Coordinates of C-alpha atoms in Angstrom, one line a residue:
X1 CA -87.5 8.2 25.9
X2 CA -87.1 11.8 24.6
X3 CA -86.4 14.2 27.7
X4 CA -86.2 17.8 26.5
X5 CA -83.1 19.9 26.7
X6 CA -82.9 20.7 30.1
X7 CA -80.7 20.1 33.0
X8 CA -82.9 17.4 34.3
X9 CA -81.7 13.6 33.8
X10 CA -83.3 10.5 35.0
X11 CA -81.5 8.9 37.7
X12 CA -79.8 5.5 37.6
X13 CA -80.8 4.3 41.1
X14 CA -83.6 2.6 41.8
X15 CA -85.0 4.5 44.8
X16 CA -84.6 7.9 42.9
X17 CA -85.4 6.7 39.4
X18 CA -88.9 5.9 41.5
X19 CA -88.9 8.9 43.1
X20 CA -88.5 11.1 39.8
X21 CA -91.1 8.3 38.1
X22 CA -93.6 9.8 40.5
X23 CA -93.2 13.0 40.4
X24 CA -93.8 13.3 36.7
X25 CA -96.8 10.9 36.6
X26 CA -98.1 13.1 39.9
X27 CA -97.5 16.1 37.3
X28 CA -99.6 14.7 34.4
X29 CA -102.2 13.3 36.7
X30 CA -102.6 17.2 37.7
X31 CA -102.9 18.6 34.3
X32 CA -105.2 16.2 33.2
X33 CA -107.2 16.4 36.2
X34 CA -107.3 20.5 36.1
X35 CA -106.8 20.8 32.5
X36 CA -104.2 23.4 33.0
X37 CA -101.0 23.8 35.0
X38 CA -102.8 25.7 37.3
X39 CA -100.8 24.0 40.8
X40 CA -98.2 24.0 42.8
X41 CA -95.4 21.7 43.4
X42 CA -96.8 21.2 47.0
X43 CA -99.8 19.6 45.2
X44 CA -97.3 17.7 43.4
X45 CA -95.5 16.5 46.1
X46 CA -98.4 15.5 47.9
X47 CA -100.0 13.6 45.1
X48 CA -96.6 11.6 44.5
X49 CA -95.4 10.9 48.0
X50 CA -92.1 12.6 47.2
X51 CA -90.9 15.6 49.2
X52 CA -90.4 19.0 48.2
X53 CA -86.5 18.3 48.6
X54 CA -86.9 15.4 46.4
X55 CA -88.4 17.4 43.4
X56 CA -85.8 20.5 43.7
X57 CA -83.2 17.4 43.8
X58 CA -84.2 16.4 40.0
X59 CA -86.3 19.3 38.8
X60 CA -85.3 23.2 38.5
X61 CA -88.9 24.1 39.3
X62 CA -92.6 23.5 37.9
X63 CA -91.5 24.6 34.3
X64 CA -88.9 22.0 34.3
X65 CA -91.2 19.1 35.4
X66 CA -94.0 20.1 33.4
X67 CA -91.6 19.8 30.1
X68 CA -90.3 16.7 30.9
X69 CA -94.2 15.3 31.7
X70 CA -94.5 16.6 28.4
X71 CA -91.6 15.3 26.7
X72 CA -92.8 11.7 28.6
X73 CA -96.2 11.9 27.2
X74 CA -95.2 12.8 23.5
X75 CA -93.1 9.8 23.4
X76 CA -96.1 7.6 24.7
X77 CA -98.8 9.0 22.4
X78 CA -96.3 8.7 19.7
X79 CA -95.5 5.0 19.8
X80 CA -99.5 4.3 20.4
X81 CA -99.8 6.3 17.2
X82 CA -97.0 4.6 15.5
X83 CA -98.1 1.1 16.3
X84 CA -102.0 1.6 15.2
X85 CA -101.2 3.0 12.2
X86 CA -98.7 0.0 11.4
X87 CA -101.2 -2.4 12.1
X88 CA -103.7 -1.0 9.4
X89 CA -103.8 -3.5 6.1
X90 CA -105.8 -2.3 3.5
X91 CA -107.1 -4.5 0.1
X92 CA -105.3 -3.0 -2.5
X93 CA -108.5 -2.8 -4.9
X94 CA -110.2 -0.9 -1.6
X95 CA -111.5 3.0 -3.1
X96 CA -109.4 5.8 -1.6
X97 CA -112.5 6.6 0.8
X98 CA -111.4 3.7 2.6
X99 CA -108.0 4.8 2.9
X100 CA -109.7 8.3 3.8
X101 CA -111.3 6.4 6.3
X102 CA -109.6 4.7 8.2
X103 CA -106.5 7.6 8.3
X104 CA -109.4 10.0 9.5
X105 CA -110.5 7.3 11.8
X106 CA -107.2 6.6 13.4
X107 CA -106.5 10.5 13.9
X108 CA -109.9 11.1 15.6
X109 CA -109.1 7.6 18.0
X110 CA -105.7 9.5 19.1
X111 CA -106.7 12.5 19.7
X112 CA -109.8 11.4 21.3
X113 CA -107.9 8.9 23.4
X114 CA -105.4 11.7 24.7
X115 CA -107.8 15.2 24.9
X116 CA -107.6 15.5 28.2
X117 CA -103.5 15.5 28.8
X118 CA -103.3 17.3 25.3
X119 CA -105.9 20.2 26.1
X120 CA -103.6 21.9 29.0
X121 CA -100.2 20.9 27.2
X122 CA -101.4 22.8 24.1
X123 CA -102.5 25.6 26.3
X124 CA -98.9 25.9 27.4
X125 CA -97.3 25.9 24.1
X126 CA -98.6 29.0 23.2
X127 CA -95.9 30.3 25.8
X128 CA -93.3 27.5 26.4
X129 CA -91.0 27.2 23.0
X130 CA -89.7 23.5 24.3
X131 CA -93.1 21.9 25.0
X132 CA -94.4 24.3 21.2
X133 CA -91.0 22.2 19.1
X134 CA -91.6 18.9 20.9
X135 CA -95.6 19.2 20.1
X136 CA -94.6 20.1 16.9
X137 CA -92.9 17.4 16.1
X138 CA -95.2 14.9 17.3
X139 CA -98.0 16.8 14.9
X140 CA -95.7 16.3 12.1
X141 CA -95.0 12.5 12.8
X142 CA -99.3 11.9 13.0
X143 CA -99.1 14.1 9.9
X144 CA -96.5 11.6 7.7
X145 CA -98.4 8.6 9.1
X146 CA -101.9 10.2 8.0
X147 CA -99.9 10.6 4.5
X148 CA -98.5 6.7 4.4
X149 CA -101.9 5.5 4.6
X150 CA -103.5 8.0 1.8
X151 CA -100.0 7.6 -0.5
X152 CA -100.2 3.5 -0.4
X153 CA -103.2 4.3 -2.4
X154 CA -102.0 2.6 -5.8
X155 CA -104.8 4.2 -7.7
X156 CA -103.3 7.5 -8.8
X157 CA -100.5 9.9 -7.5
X158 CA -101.3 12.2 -4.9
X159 CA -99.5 15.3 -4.3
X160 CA -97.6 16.0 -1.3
X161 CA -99.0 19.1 -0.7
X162 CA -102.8 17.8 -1.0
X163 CA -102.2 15.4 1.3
X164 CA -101.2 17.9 4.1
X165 CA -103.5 20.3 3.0
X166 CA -106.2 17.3 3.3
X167 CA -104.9 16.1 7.0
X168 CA -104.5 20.1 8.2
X169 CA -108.3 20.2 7.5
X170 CA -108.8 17.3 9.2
X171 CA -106.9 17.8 12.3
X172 CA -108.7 20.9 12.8
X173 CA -112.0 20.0 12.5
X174 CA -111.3 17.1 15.4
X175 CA -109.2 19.2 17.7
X176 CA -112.2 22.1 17.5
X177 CA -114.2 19.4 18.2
X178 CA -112.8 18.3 21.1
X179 CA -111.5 21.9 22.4
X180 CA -107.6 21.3 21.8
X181 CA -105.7 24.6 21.7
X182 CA -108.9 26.5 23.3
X183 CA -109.9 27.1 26.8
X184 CA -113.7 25.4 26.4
X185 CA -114.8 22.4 25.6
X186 CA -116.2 21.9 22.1
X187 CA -119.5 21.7 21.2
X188 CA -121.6 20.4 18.4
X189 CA -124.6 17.7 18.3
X190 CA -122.8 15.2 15.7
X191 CA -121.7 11.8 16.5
X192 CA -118.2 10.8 15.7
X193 CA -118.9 8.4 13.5
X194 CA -120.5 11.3 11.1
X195 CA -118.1 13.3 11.3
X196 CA -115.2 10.4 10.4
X197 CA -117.9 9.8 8.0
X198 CA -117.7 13.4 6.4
X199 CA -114.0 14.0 6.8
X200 CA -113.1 10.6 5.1
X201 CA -115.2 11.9 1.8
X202 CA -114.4 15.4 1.9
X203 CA -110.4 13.9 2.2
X204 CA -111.5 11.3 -0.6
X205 CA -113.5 14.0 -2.7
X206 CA -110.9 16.7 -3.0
X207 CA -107.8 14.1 -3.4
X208 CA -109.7 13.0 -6.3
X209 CA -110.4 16.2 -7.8
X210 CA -107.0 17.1 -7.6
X211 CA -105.8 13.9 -9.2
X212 CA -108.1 14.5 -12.0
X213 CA -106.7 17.7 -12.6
X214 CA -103.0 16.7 -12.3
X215 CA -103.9 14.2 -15.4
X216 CA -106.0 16.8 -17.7
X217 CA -103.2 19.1 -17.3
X218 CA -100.8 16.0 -18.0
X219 CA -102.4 14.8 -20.9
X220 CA -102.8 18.2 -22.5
X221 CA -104.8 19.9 -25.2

């Protein structure tokens, strides 16, 4: 596991490793709950069963925790994300909407699956630069997995810069949807499966487009 760079280790004995174990799953347990950081390390303490002297013991204070809850968390959504997207097989004569697909589908089941822990850590980050780097890097890891699938396309080369331009848009459009990086909830009347539906040919649309440009210019005159 990834801790961030703070002073705070995990312990090597038992009792206190399951001491500091509670505390940070009493911590994400409370922002997912409130949907912001919005309480007290009294709350925590009483939600863990771990005193106040126990938390000052392996935590500076509620900054501290809440990084390493964050740091925790990151690691977890990023091996879930890591081990769905290595399990997809795709036919090989499949179109490149079904490689849109199922990279669009994948994004929208893990950020779906983790809105509610991601909506208050995303709050932070506009104001916390450890927990803004370590999300950061966990966008950019869902990122070069939502590029593996679109570049094992063997129809055509697609560009780099496409690609990312292609996963940016559709990132955006699912975090709006579910309120990441806002303080309300999301709104809008259609289904998931449309919108995958309309993000996989928009992705599969404008990849194309671009291919078919990149070999008009190739060829020439």
């Amino acid at each position: 596991m990834t801790l961030p760079d703070t002073k705070s280790r995990e312990p090597k004995q038992a009792r206190s490793r399951q001491s500091f174990e509670k505390t940070v799953e009493a911590a994400l347990a409370l922002l997912e709950e409130r949907g912001n950081d919005e309480f007290t390390l009294a709350e925590v303490s009483a939600h863990a069963g771990v005193s106040i002297g126990s938390i000052y013991a392996r935590f500076q204070g509620k900054d501290e925790l809440i990084r390493v809850a964050h740091g925790r968390k990151m690691d977890d959504i990023d091996a879930v994300s890591g081990h769905l997207f290595e399990a997809l097989r795709l036919a090989p004569q499949a179109p490149l909407k079904s490689y849109a697909q199922e990279a669009v589908n994948l994004t929208i089941e893990i950020l779906r699956r983790y809105a509610d822990i991601l909506r208050p850590f995303m709050l932070r980050a506009t104001q916390d630069e450890t927990i803004s780097k370590r999300g950061a890097a966990s966008h950019a890891m869902l990122a070069a997995r939502f590029a593996g699938v679109l570049r094992a396309w063997p129809g055509g080369y697609l560009g780099q810069s496409d690609i990312d331009w292609s996963f940016n848009v559709a990132y955006s459009v699912v975090a709006r949807r579910l309120g990441l990086g806002s303080t309300t909830e999301g709104s809008g009347d259609v289904e998931w499966p449309d919108i995958a539906e309309k993000l996989s040919g928009m992705v599969a649309s404008y990849l194309l487009a671009e291919l078919d440009g990149s070999n008009r210019e190739s060829a020439g005159p």
